[in-house]
PDB file of C-alpha atoms in Angstrom:
ATOM      1  CA  MET A   2     -30.593  24.364 -45.978  1.00  0.00           C
ATOM      2  CA  ILE A   3     -28.088  23.274 -48.616  1.00  0.00           C
ATOM      3  CA  SER A   4     -28.742  22.271 -52.216  1.00  0.00           C
ATOM      4  CA  VAL A   5     -26.462  19.441 -53.347  1.00  0.00           C
ATOM      5  CA  VAL A   6     -25.995  19.546 -57.131  1.00  0.00           C
ATOM      6  CA  ILE A   7     -24.870  16.337 -58.856  1.00  0.00           C
ATOM      7  CA  PRO A   8     -24.317  16.330 -62.647  1.00  0.00           C
ATOM      8  CA  LEU A   9     -24.939  12.833 -63.981  1.00  0.00           C
ATOM      9  CA  TYR A  10     -23.781  11.277 -67.229  1.00  0.00           C
ATOM     10  CA  ASN A  11     -23.377   7.494 -67.584  1.00  0.00           C
ATOM     11  CA  LYS A  12     -22.315   6.705 -64.025  1.00  0.00           C
ATOM     12  CA  GLU A  13     -24.638   3.781 -63.333  1.00  0.00           C
ATOM     13  CA  LYS A  14     -21.976   1.891 -61.374  1.00  0.00           C
ATOM     14  CA  GLN A  15     -20.995   4.818 -59.152  1.00  0.00           C
ATOM     15  CA  ILE A  16     -24.033   7.039 -58.566  1.00  0.00           C
ATOM     16  CA  ALA A  17     -25.651   4.936 -55.813  1.00  0.00           C
ATOM     17  CA  ASN A  18     -22.493   5.079 -53.655  1.00  0.00           C
ATOM     18  CA  THR A  19     -22.257   8.816 -54.274  1.00  0.00           C
ATOM     19  CA  LEU A  20     -25.874   9.394 -53.225  1.00  0.00           C
ATOM     20  CA  HIS A  21     -25.542   7.268 -50.099  1.00  0.00           C
ATOM     21  CA  SER A  22     -22.485   9.262 -49.051  1.00  0.00           C
ATOM     22  CA  VAL A  23     -24.778  12.318 -49.024  1.00  0.00           C
ATOM     23  CA  LEU A  24     -27.626  10.581 -47.235  1.00  0.00           C
ATOM     24  CA  ARG A  25     -25.230   9.463 -44.467  1.00  0.00           C
ATOM     25  CA  GLN A  26     -24.227  13.037 -43.610  1.00  0.00           C
ATOM     26  CA  THR A  27     -24.353  14.192 -39.992  1.00  0.00           C
ATOM     27  CA  PHE A  28     -25.904  17.420 -41.347  1.00  0.00           C
ATOM     28  CA  GLN A  29     -29.273  16.444 -42.787  1.00  0.00           C
ATOM     29  CA  ASN A  30     -30.837  19.729 -43.922  1.00  0.00           C
ATOM     30  CA  PHE A  31     -30.357  19.392 -47.659  1.00  0.00           C
ATOM     31  CA  GLU A  32     -31.947  18.627 -50.985  1.00  0.00           C
ATOM     32  CA  ILE A  33     -30.222  16.689 -53.780  1.00  0.00           C
ATOM     33  CA  VAL A  34     -30.625  17.924 -57.344  1.00  0.00           C
ATOM     34  CA  VAL A  35     -29.425  15.277 -59.794  1.00  0.00           C
ATOM     35  CA  VAL A  36     -29.094  16.699 -63.297  1.00  0.00           C
ATOM     36  CA  ASP A  37     -29.233  13.896 -65.855  1.00  0.00           C
ATOM     37  CA  ASP A  38     -27.169  15.137 -68.773  1.00  0.00           C
ATOM     38  CA  GLY A  39     -28.696  12.790 -71.347  1.00  0.00           C
ATOM     39  CA  SER A  40     -27.350   9.545 -69.893  1.00  0.00           C
ATOM     40  CA  THR A  41     -27.563   6.546 -72.215  1.00  0.00           C
ATOM     41  CA  ASP A  42     -27.002   3.842 -69.579  1.00  0.00           C
ATOM     42  CA  ASN A  43     -29.022   2.970 -66.462  1.00  0.00           C
ATOM     43  CA  SER A  44     -27.827   5.913 -64.367  1.00  0.00           C
ATOM     44  CA  VAL A  45     -31.291   7.405 -63.909  1.00  0.00           C
ATOM     45  CA  GLN A  46     -32.772   4.051 -62.911  1.00  0.00           C
ATOM     46  CA  GLU A  47     -30.051   3.688 -60.265  1.00  0.00           C
ATOM     47  CA  VAL A  48     -30.985   7.083 -58.834  1.00  0.00           C
ATOM     48  CA  GLU A  49     -34.667   6.145 -58.787  1.00  0.00           C
ATOM     49  CA  LYS A  50     -33.842   3.078 -56.694  1.00  0.00           C
ATOM     50  CA  VAL A  51     -32.627   5.330 -53.861  1.00  0.00           C
ATOM     51  CA  ASN A  52     -35.741   6.105 -51.851  1.00  0.00           C
ATOM     52  CA  ASP A  53     -35.502   9.593 -50.366  1.00  0.00           C
ATOM     53  CA  ILE A  54     -37.946  12.442 -50.956  1.00  0.00           C
ATOM     54  CA  ARG A  55     -35.085  14.968 -50.899  1.00  0.00           C
ATOM     55  CA  ILE A  56     -33.783  13.678 -54.247  1.00  0.00           C
ATOM     56  CA  ARG A  57     -34.989  15.428 -57.410  1.00  0.00           C
ATOM     57  CA  ILE A  58     -33.997  14.379 -60.923  1.00  0.00           C
ATOM     58  CA  VAL A  59     -33.823  17.054 -63.619  1.00  0.00           C
ATOM     59  CA  HIS A  60     -33.390  15.959 -67.229  1.00  0.00           C
ATOM     60  CA  GLN A  61     -31.664  17.724 -70.107  1.00  0.00           C
ATOM     61  CA  LYS A  62     -30.218  16.792 -73.470  1.00  0.00           C
ATOM     62  CA  ASN A  63     -26.500  16.063 -73.313  1.00  0.00           C
ATOM     63  CA  ALA A  64     -24.740  19.418 -73.116  1.00  0.00           C
ATOM     64  CA  GLY A  65     -21.695  18.717 -70.949  1.00  0.00           C
ATOM     65  CA  VAL A  66     -20.847  18.910 -67.268  1.00  0.00           C
ATOM     66  CA  SER A  67     -20.773  22.716 -67.074  1.00  0.00           C
ATOM     67  CA  ALA A  68     -24.259  23.023 -68.536  1.00  0.00           C
ATOM     68  CA  ALA A  69     -25.472  20.318 -66.148  1.00  0.00           C
ATOM     69  CA  ARG A  70     -24.032  22.120 -63.127  1.00  0.00           C
ATOM     70  CA  ASN A  71     -25.536  25.403 -64.316  1.00  0.00           C
ATOM     71  CA  LYS A  72     -28.922  23.707 -64.643  1.00  0.00           C
ATOM     72  CA  GLY A  73     -28.528  22.421 -61.096  1.00  0.00           C
ATOM     73  CA  ILE A  74     -27.718  25.927 -59.858  1.00  0.00           C
ATOM     74  CA  GLU A  75     -30.828  27.243 -61.575  1.00  0.00           C
ATOM     75  CA  GLU A  76     -33.001  24.488 -60.057  1.00  0.00           C
ATOM     76  CA  ALA A  77     -31.531  24.766 -56.549  1.00  0.00           C
ATOM     77  CA  LYS A  78     -34.054  25.925 -53.944  1.00  0.00           C
ATOM     78  CA  TYR A  79     -31.555  27.102 -51.363  1.00  0.00           C
ATOM     79  CA  ASP A  80     -28.900  29.791 -51.062  1.00  0.00           C
ATOM     80  CA  LEU A  81     -25.999  27.431 -50.356  1.00  0.00           C
ATOM     81  CA  ILE A  82     -24.924  25.047 -53.115  1.00  0.00           C
ATOM     82  CA  ALA A  83     -22.555  22.115 -52.636  1.00  0.00           C
ATOM     83  CA  PHE A  84     -21.295  20.421 -55.789  1.00  0.00           C
ATOM     84  CA  LEU A  85     -20.605  16.701 -55.989  1.00  0.00           C
ATOM     85  CA  ASP A  86     -19.570  14.735 -59.053  1.00  0.00           C
ATOM     86  CA  ALA A  87     -21.469  11.514 -59.681  1.00  0.00           C
ATOM     87  CA  ASP A  88     -18.472   9.253 -59.057  1.00  0.00           C
ATOM     88  CA  ASP A  89     -17.039  10.968 -55.965  1.00  0.00           C
ATOM     89  CA  LYS A  90     -17.967  10.644 -52.292  1.00  0.00           C
ATOM     90  CA  TRP A  91     -18.161  12.652 -49.085  1.00  0.00           C
ATOM     91  CA  LYS A  92     -17.142  11.632 -45.603  1.00  0.00           C
ATOM     92  CA  ALA A  93     -19.936  11.773 -43.032  1.00  0.00           C
ATOM     93  CA  GLU A  94     -19.073  15.210 -41.630  1.00  0.00           C
ATOM     94  CA  TYR A  95     -18.544  16.968 -44.959  1.00  0.00           C
ATOM     95  CA  LEU A  96     -21.694  19.118 -44.991  1.00  0.00           C
ATOM     96  CA  GLU A  97     -21.394  19.777 -41.268  1.00  0.00           C
ATOM     97  CA  THR A  98     -17.866  21.092 -41.856  1.00  0.00           C
ATOM     98  CA  GLN A  99     -18.962  23.311 -44.735  1.00  0.00           C
ATOM     99  CA  TYR A 100     -21.915  24.685 -42.763  1.00  0.00           C
ATOM    100  CA  TYR A 101     -19.565  25.422 -39.858  1.00  0.00           C
ATOM    101  CA  LEU A 102     -17.391  27.487 -42.232  1.00  0.00           C
ATOM    102  CA  PHE A 103     -20.497  29.318 -43.468  1.00  0.00           C
ATOM    103  CA  GLN A 104     -21.471  30.228 -39.920  1.00  0.00           C
ATOM    104  CA  LYS A 105     -17.962  31.174 -38.741  1.00  0.00           C
ATOM    105  CA  TYR A 106     -16.885  33.168 -41.793  1.00  0.00           C
ATOM    106  CA  SER A 107     -19.973  35.149 -42.697  1.00  0.00           C
ATOM    107  CA  GLN A 108     -17.923  37.505 -44.894  1.00  0.00           C
ATOM    108  CA  CYS A 109     -17.069  34.675 -47.271  1.00  0.00           C
ATOM    109  CA  SER A 110     -19.062  33.356 -50.208  1.00  0.00           C
ATOM    110  CA  VAL A 111     -16.952  30.261 -51.002  1.00  0.00           C
ATOM    111  CA  TYR A 112     -16.244  27.391 -48.608  1.00  0.00           C
ATOM    112  CA  ALA A 113     -13.678  24.667 -49.293  1.00  0.00           C
ATOM    113  CA  CYS A 114     -12.158  21.811 -47.352  1.00  0.00           C
ATOM    114  CA  GLY A 115      -9.480  19.160 -47.708  1.00  0.00           C
ATOM    115  CA  TYR A 116      -9.889  16.135 -49.955  1.00  0.00           C
ATOM    116  CA  GLU A 117      -8.019  12.966 -50.858  1.00  0.00           C
ATOM    117  CA  PHE A 118      -7.670  10.696 -53.874  1.00  0.00           C
ATOM    118  CA  SER A 119      -8.847   7.100 -53.958  1.00  0.00           C
ATOM    119  CA  ASP A 120      -8.592   4.640 -56.834  1.00  0.00           C
ATOM    120  CA  SER A 121     -11.053   1.874 -57.698  1.00  0.00           C
ATOM    121  CA  ASN A 122      -9.177  -0.518 -55.383  1.00  0.00           C
ATOM    122  CA  GLY A 123      -9.502   1.778 -52.385  1.00  0.00           C
ATOM    123  CA  ASN A 124      -5.876   2.904 -52.377  1.00  0.00           C
ATOM    124  CA  VAL A 125      -5.734   6.406 -50.905  1.00  0.00           C
ATOM    125  CA  SER A 126      -3.362   9.249 -51.700  1.00  0.00           C
ATOM    126  CA  GLY A 127      -3.400  12.565 -49.872  1.00  0.00           C
ATOM    127  CA  THR A 128      -3.230  16.029 -51.353  1.00  0.00           C
ATOM    128  CA  ILE A 129      -0.478  18.564 -50.745  1.00  0.00           C
ATOM    129  CA  ILE A 130      -1.614  22.079 -49.880  1.00  0.00           C
ATOM    130  CA  ARG A 131       1.202  24.562 -49.283  1.00  0.00           C
ATOM    131  CA  LYS A 132       1.457  28.161 -48.058  1.00  0.00           C
ATOM    132  CA  LEU A 133      -1.917  28.509 -46.387  1.00  0.00           C
ATOM    133  CA  PRO A 134      -2.022  31.968 -44.738  1.00  0.00           C
ATOM    134  CA  PHE A 135      -3.139  30.600 -41.353  1.00  0.00           C
ATOM    135  CA  GLN A 136      -1.837  28.008 -38.880  1.00  0.00           C
ATOM    136  CA  GLU A 137      -5.177  26.956 -37.423  1.00  0.00           C
ATOM    137  CA  GLU A 138      -7.408  24.173 -38.748  1.00  0.00           C
ATOM    138  CA  ASP A 139      -9.495  26.701 -40.678  1.00  0.00           C
ATOM    139  CA  GLY A 140      -9.278  30.292 -41.836  1.00  0.00           C
ATOM    140  CA  VAL A 141      -9.701  32.644 -44.780  1.00  0.00           C
ATOM    141  CA  LEU A 142      -7.750  31.748 -47.913  1.00  0.00           C
ATOM    142  CA  THR A 143      -6.502  35.230 -48.827  1.00  0.00           C
ATOM    143  CA  ASN A 144      -3.762  34.040 -51.219  1.00  0.00           C
ATOM    144  CA  TYR A 145      -5.621  31.614 -53.469  1.00  0.00           C
ATOM    145  CA  PHE A 146      -3.361  31.979 -56.509  1.00  0.00           C
ATOM    146  CA  GLU A 147      -0.186  31.525 -54.480  1.00  0.00           C
ATOM    147  CA  VAL A 148      -1.508  28.333 -52.915  1.00  0.00           C
ATOM    148  CA  ALA A 149      -2.940  27.060 -56.203  1.00  0.00           C
ATOM    149  CA  SER A 150       0.348  27.616 -58.052  1.00  0.00           C
ATOM    150  CA  CYS A 151       2.387  25.365 -55.738  1.00  0.00           C
ATOM    151  CA  SER A 152      -0.130  22.786 -54.474  1.00  0.00           C
ATOM    152  CA  HIS A 153      -2.910  20.498 -55.465  1.00  0.00           C
ATOM    153  CA  PRO A 154      -5.910  22.721 -56.250  1.00  0.00           C
ATOM    154  CA  PRO A 155      -7.178  24.138 -52.929  1.00  0.00           C
ATOM    155  CA  ILE A 156     -10.659  24.253 -54.458  1.00  0.00           C
ATOM    156  CA  TRP A 157     -11.969  21.108 -56.111  1.00  0.00           C
ATOM    157  CA  THR A 158     -15.473  20.584 -57.425  1.00  0.00           C
ATOM    158  CA  SER A 159     -16.609  17.934 -54.945  1.00  0.00           C
ATOM    159  CA  ALA A 160     -15.077  19.771 -51.979  1.00  0.00           C
ATOM    160  CA  VAL A 161     -16.573  23.228 -52.387  1.00  0.00           C
ATOM    161  CA  MET A 162     -19.790  24.984 -51.356  1.00  0.00           C
ATOM    162  CA  VAL A 163     -20.769  28.415 -52.686  1.00  0.00           C
ATOM    163  CA  LYS A 164     -23.471  30.977 -52.194  1.00  0.00           C
ATOM    164  CA  LYS A 165     -25.925  30.796 -55.065  1.00  0.00           C
ATOM    165  CA  ASP A 166     -25.787  34.525 -55.797  1.00  0.00           C
ATOM    166  CA  ALA A 167     -21.966  34.407 -56.023  1.00  0.00           C
ATOM    167  CA  ILE A 168     -21.787  31.557 -58.550  1.00  0.00           C
ATOM    168  CA  GLN A 169     -24.568  33.165 -60.591  1.00  0.00           C
ATOM    169  CA  ALA A 170     -22.833  36.560 -60.533  1.00  0.00           C
ATOM    170  CA  ILE A 171     -19.757  35.132 -62.294  1.00  0.00           C
ATOM    171  CA  GLY A 172     -21.926  33.427 -64.913  1.00  0.00           C
ATOM    172  CA  GLY A 173     -21.790  29.918 -63.492  1.00  0.00           C
ATOM    173  CA  PHE A 174     -19.535  27.330 -65.110  1.00  0.00           C
ATOM    174  CA  PRO A 175     -18.269  28.225 -68.615  1.00  0.00           C
ATOM    175  CA  VAL A 176     -19.884  26.145 -71.335  1.00  0.00           C
ATOM    176  CA  GLY A 177     -18.033  24.934 -74.433  1.00  0.00           C
ATOM    177  CA  ILE A 178     -14.641  24.269 -72.831  1.00  0.00           C
ATOM    178  CA  LYS A 179     -13.381  20.669 -72.822  1.00  0.00           C
ATOM    179  CA  SER A 180     -10.894  21.161 -70.008  1.00  0.00           C
ATOM    180  CA  GLY A 181     -10.179  23.901 -67.496  1.00  0.00           C
ATOM    181  CA  GLU A 182     -13.799  24.912 -66.899  1.00  0.00           C
ATOM    182  CA  ASP A 183     -13.462  24.233 -63.174  1.00  0.00           C
ATOM    183  CA  LEU A 184     -10.121  26.027 -62.931  1.00  0.00           C
ATOM    184  CA  LEU A 185     -11.597  29.111 -64.578  1.00  0.00           C
ATOM    185  CA  THR A 186     -14.656  29.051 -62.311  1.00  0.00           C
ATOM    186  CA  TRP A 187     -12.599  28.895 -59.106  1.00  0.00           C
ATOM    187  CA  ALA A 188     -10.275  31.641 -60.359  1.00  0.00           C
ATOM    188  CA  ARG A 189     -13.247  33.914 -61.037  1.00  0.00           C
ATOM    189  CA  LEU A 190     -14.691  33.223 -57.604  1.00  0.00           C
ATOM    190  CA  ALA A 191     -11.313  33.737 -55.910  1.00  0.00           C
ATOM    191  CA  THR A 192     -10.886  37.088 -57.662  1.00  0.00           C
ATOM    192  CA  HIS A 193     -14.250  38.480 -56.591  1.00  0.00           C
ATOM    193  CA  TYR A 194     -15.106  36.724 -53.314  1.00  0.00           C
ATOM    194  CA  SER A 195     -13.514  35.636 -50.039  1.00  0.00           C
ATOM    195  CA  ILE A 196     -12.856  31.925 -49.456  1.00  0.00           C
ATOM    196  CA  ALA A 197     -13.129  30.089 -46.141  1.00  0.00           C
ATOM    197  CA  TYR A 198     -10.983  26.974 -46.001  1.00  0.00           C
ATOM    198  CA  CYS A 199     -10.741  23.989 -43.621  1.00  0.00           C
ATOM    199  CA  ARG A 200      -7.766  21.629 -43.628  1.00  0.00           C
ATOM    200  CA  LYS A 201      -9.872  18.626 -42.566  1.00  0.00           C
ATOM    201  CA  VAL A 202     -10.136  15.988 -45.294  1.00  0.00           C
ATOM    202  CA  GLN A 203     -13.854  15.489 -45.865  1.00  0.00           C
ATOM    203  CA  ALA A 204     -14.198  14.613 -49.570  1.00  0.00           C
ATOM    204  CA  ILE A 205     -12.924  11.727 -51.682  1.00  0.00           C
ATOM    205  CA  PHE A 206     -11.913  12.164 -55.326  1.00  0.00           C
ATOM    206  CA  ILE A 207     -12.374   8.757 -56.982  1.00  0.00           C
ATOM    207  CA  GLN A 208      -9.852   8.404 -59.779  1.00  0.00           C
ATOM    208  CA  ASP A 209      -6.630   6.767 -60.831  1.00  0.00           C
ATOM    209  CA  PHE A 210      -4.373   9.169 -58.948  1.00  0.00           C
ATOM    210  CA  SER A 211      -1.183   7.864 -60.568  1.00  0.00           C
ATOM    211  CA  HIS A 212       0.762  10.641 -62.247  1.00  0.00           C
ATOM    212  CA  ASN A 213       2.955   8.188 -64.119  1.00  0.00           C
ATOM    213  CA  ILE A 214       4.460   9.894 -67.145  1.00  0.00           C
ATOM    214  CA  ASN A 215       3.542   6.768 -69.140  1.00  0.00           C
ATOM    215  CA  GLN A 216      -0.157   7.138 -68.388  1.00  0.00           C
ATOM    216  CA  VAL A 217      -2.192   8.149 -71.425  1.00  0.00           C
ATOM    217  CA  PRO A 218      -4.521  11.028 -70.452  1.00  0.00           C
ATOM    218  CA  SER A 219      -8.200  10.151 -70.240  1.00  0.00           C
ATOM    219  CA  ARG A 220      -9.102  13.259 -72.215  1.00  0.00           C
ATOM    220  CA  VAL A 221      -7.062  15.654 -74.311  1.00  0.00           C
ATOM    221  CA  HIS A 222      -7.399  19.383 -73.930  1.00  0.00           C
ATOM    222  CA  ASP A 223      -8.959  21.264 -76.823  1.00  0.00           C
ATOM    223  CA  ASN A 224      -6.655  23.611 -78.695  1.00  0.00           C
ATOM    224  CA  SER A 225      -8.583  26.726 -77.775  1.00  0.00           C
ATOM    225  CA  ASP A 226      -6.833  29.332 -75.631  1.00  0.00           C
ATOM    226  CA  ILE A 227     -10.120  30.586 -74.168  1.00  0.00           C
ATOM    227  CA  VAL A 228      -9.110  29.631 -70.607  1.00  0.00           C
ATOM    228  CA  GLU A 229      -5.951  31.723 -70.911  1.00  0.00           C
ATOM    229  CA  ILE A 230      -7.880  34.623 -72.445  1.00  0.00           C
ATOM    230  CA  GLU A 231     -10.532  34.554 -69.724  1.00  0.00           C
ATOM    231  CA  LEU A 232      -7.978  34.226 -66.937  1.00  0.00           C
ATOM    232  CA  ILE A 233      -6.010  37.217 -68.226  1.00  0.00           C
ATOM    233  CA  LYS A 234      -9.177  39.292 -67.924  1.00  0.00           C
ATOM    234  CA  LEU A 235      -8.974  38.779 -64.155  1.00  0.00           C
ATOM    235  CA  LEU A 236      -5.630  40.581 -63.895  1.00  0.00           C
ATOM    236  CA  SER A 237      -7.283  43.978 -63.647  1.00  0.00           C
ATOM    237  CA  PHE A 238      -8.890  42.899 -60.362  1.00  0.00           C
ATOM    238  CA  LEU A 239      -5.587  41.868 -58.741  1.00  0.00           C
ATOM    239  CA  ASP A 240      -3.050  44.073 -56.986  1.00  0.00           C
ATOM    240  CA  SER A 241       0.672  43.940 -57.746  1.00  0.00           C
ATOM    241  CA  SER A 242       1.422  41.526 -54.882  1.00  0.00           C
ATOM    242  CA  GLN A 243      -0.992  38.969 -56.328  1.00  0.00           C
ATOM    243  CA  ARG A 244       0.068  39.191 -59.962  1.00  0.00           C
ATOM    244  CA  LYS A 245       3.308  37.234 -59.633  1.00  0.00           C
ATOM    245  CA  HIS A 246       1.434  34.316 -58.121  1.00  0.00           C
ATOM    246  CA  PHE A 247      -1.268  34.642 -60.761  1.00  0.00           C
ATOM    247  CA  TYR A 248       1.351  34.325 -63.520  1.00  0.00           C
ATOM    248  CA  HIS A 249       2.782  31.232 -61.826  1.00  0.00           C
ATOM    249  CA  TYR A 250      -0.764  29.879 -61.696  1.00  0.00           C
ATOM    250  CA  LEU A 251      -1.064  30.401 -65.444  1.00  0.00           C
ATOM    251  CA  SER A 252       2.309  28.718 -65.932  1.00  0.00           C
ATOM    252  CA  LEU A 253       1.076  25.669 -64.031  1.00  0.00           C
ATOM    253  CA  TRP A 254      -2.016  25.453 -66.257  1.00  0.00           C
ATOM    254  CA  PHE A 255       0.154  25.376 -69.366  1.00  0.00           C
ATOM    255  CA  LYS A 256       2.570  22.933 -67.754  1.00  0.00           C
ATOM    256  CA  MET A 257      -0.363  20.519 -67.334  1.00  0.00           C
ATOM    257  CA  ARG A 258      -1.291  20.978 -70.980  1.00  0.00           C
ATOM    258  CA  THR A 259       2.332  20.416 -71.999  1.00  0.00           C
ATOM    259  CA  SER A 260       2.397  17.138 -70.062  1.00  0.00           C
ATOM    260  CA  VAL A 261      -0.774  15.905 -71.770  1.00  0.00           C
ATOM    261  CA  TYR A 262       0.606  16.504 -75.260  1.00  0.00           C
ATOM    262  CA  LEU A 263       3.966  14.949 -74.365  1.00  0.00           C
ATOM    263  CA  ARG A 264       2.201  11.741 -73.371  1.00  0.00           C
ATOM    264  CA  ILE A 265       0.486  11.494 -76.768  1.00  0.00           C
ATOM    265  CA  TYR A 266       3.687  12.421 -78.668  1.00  0.00           C
ATOM    266  CA  ASP A 267       2.304  15.679 -80.091  1.00  0.00           C
ATOM    267  CA  ILE A 268       5.439  17.748 -80.747  1.00  0.00           C
ATOM    268  CA  ARG A 269       3.758  20.912 -81.980  1.00  0.00           C
ATOM    269  CA  HIS A 270       1.397  21.325 -79.043  1.00  0.00           C
ATOM    270  CA  THR A 271       3.969  20.216 -76.476  1.00  0.00           C
ATOM    271  CA  TRP A 272       6.165  23.088 -77.625  1.00  0.00           C
ATOM    272  CA  LYS A 273       3.298  25.551 -78.023  1.00  0.00           C
ATOM    273  CA  TYR A 274       2.118  25.134 -74.449  1.00  0.00           C
ATOM    274  CA  GLY A 275       5.607  24.600 -73.059  1.00  0.00           C
ATOM    275  CA  LEU A 276       6.624  28.020 -74.357  1.00  0.00           C
ATOM    276  CA  LYS A 277       3.479  29.547 -72.886  1.00  0.00           C
ATOM    277  CA  SER A 278       4.282  27.977 -69.512  1.00  0.00           C
ATOM    278  CA  ILE A 279       7.830  29.371 -69.568  1.00  0.00           C
ATOM    279  CA  ARG A 280       6.507  32.750 -70.627  1.00  0.00           C
ATOM    280  CA  TYR A 281       4.617  33.041 -67.348  1.00  0.00           C
ATOM    281  CA  ASN A 282       7.307  31.435 -65.170  1.00  0.00           C
ATOM    282  CA  ILE A 283      10.782  31.105 -66.635  1.00  0.00           C
ATOM    283  CA  THR A 284      11.904  28.942 -63.690  1.00  0.00           C
ATOM    284  CA  ASN A 285       9.399  26.169 -64.428  1.00  0.00           C
ATOM    285  CA  TYR A 286      12.259  23.797 -65.201  1.00  0.00           C
ATOM    286  CA  LYS A 287      10.236  20.611 -65.662  1.00  0.00           C
ATOM    287  CA  VAL A 288       8.690  22.193 -68.739  1.00  0.00           C
ATOM    288  CA  TYR A 289      12.116  22.460 -70.391  1.00  0.00           C
ATOM    289  CA  PHE A 290      12.592  18.741 -69.782  1.00  0.00           C
ATOM    290  CA  MET A 291       9.222  17.919 -71.364  1.00  0.00           C
ATOM    291  CA  MET A 292       9.972  20.080 -74.418  1.00  0.00           C
ATOM    292  CA  PHE A 293      13.302  18.295 -74.875  1.00  0.00           C
ATOM    293  CA  MET A 294      11.718  14.880 -74.359  1.00  0.00           C
ATOM    294  CA  VAL A 295       9.139  15.243 -77.101  1.00  0.00           C
ATOM    295  CA  LEU A 296      11.887  15.808 -79.708  1.00  0.00           C
ATOM    296  CA  LEU A 297      13.464  12.420 -79.037  1.00  0.00           C
ATOM    297  CA  PRO A 298      12.517   9.252 -80.937  1.00  0.00           C
ATOM    298  CA  ARG A 299       9.581   7.498 -79.335  1.00  0.00           C
ATOM    299  CA  SER A 300      11.698   4.497 -78.397  1.00  0.00           C
ATOM    300  CA  VAL A 301      14.133   6.721 -76.531  1.00  0.00           C
ATOM    301  CA  GLN A 302      11.265   8.628 -74.927  1.00  0.00           C
ATOM    302  CA  GLN A 303       9.852   5.361 -73.637  1.00  0.00           C
ATOM    303  CA  ILE A 304      13.140   4.306 -72.065  1.00  0.00           C
ATOM    304  CA  ILE A 305      13.422   7.646 -70.262  1.00  0.00           C
ATOM    305  CA  LYS A 306       9.765   7.531 -69.204  1.00  0.00           C
ATOM    306  CA  ASP A 307      10.194   4.023 -67.790  1.00  0.00           C
ATOM    307  CA  LYS A 308      13.232   5.083 -65.766  1.00  0.00           C
ATOM    308  CA  TYR A 309      11.459   8.239 -64.581  1.00  0.00           C
ATOM    309  CA  ALA A 310       8.339   6.299 -63.596  1.00  0.00           C
ATOM    310  CA  SER A 311      10.368   3.747 -61.638  1.00  0.00           C
ATOM    311  CA  HIS A 312      11.623   6.543 -59.380  1.00  0.00           C
ATOM    312  CA  GLU A 313       8.202   8.085 -58.769  1.00  0.00           C
TER     313      GLU A 313
END
């Protein structure tokens, strides 16, 4: 049996499609724990319209997505937990694929598979996953930080299943972080547990997947360095061969933060996080470009951004 945990906050237009993507699974031995994180729209009513005795709704005051996922972990009845965000979807064989990994790789505690991006118009964009340590369709992801530092994230929230005792042992999802809570969770799991991975694309990340440099970020990172501090604590668990890739992984995290602040014309934080990115990987050349860009007048920045975007 698998417990499917869905954190829910104001997704009345999406949650029904998400739930039906679970109910259409070829693997049917599951429960669905929907954690309502204090929704103020009709999200809960939309869940109640879906008639299936396997769906349970748990309510809490709004405390953020990490707290909602942690509540779902606590409420889960079964030892395998699959996470699904309330606006994403699974293909029909998703749970079957994850359960296959669980059976084949009994030494692992984390199970991940391929995913793709889809926007609101149904336009699909694939992910790029490089340097997997195996040639077959599935295997054990022994070099998580190497793959994560040069690819789309190999673990993504709606494409991962974990053993309940493993996610609880690392403290669940960190609460109080505006951005990077998922990244930190996967890094902790990758440091302490083995990961089984399947290349098959079985999950759909619903978002605007454009990475246009002109696109204003939907949310801005907080200015806390807690993600960096907590990630550094993991170094003591890594051998020398893994550390280089871990530093490049850190560099990528700060490169993403640099990009966010560039797009909102924040000079101070663009430079702060650009320097941190270079500190961990001096060859991260795109960061130099972003740090130079933010010093230019906004009108000049826009001209360059428009030309850059036209070549994307």
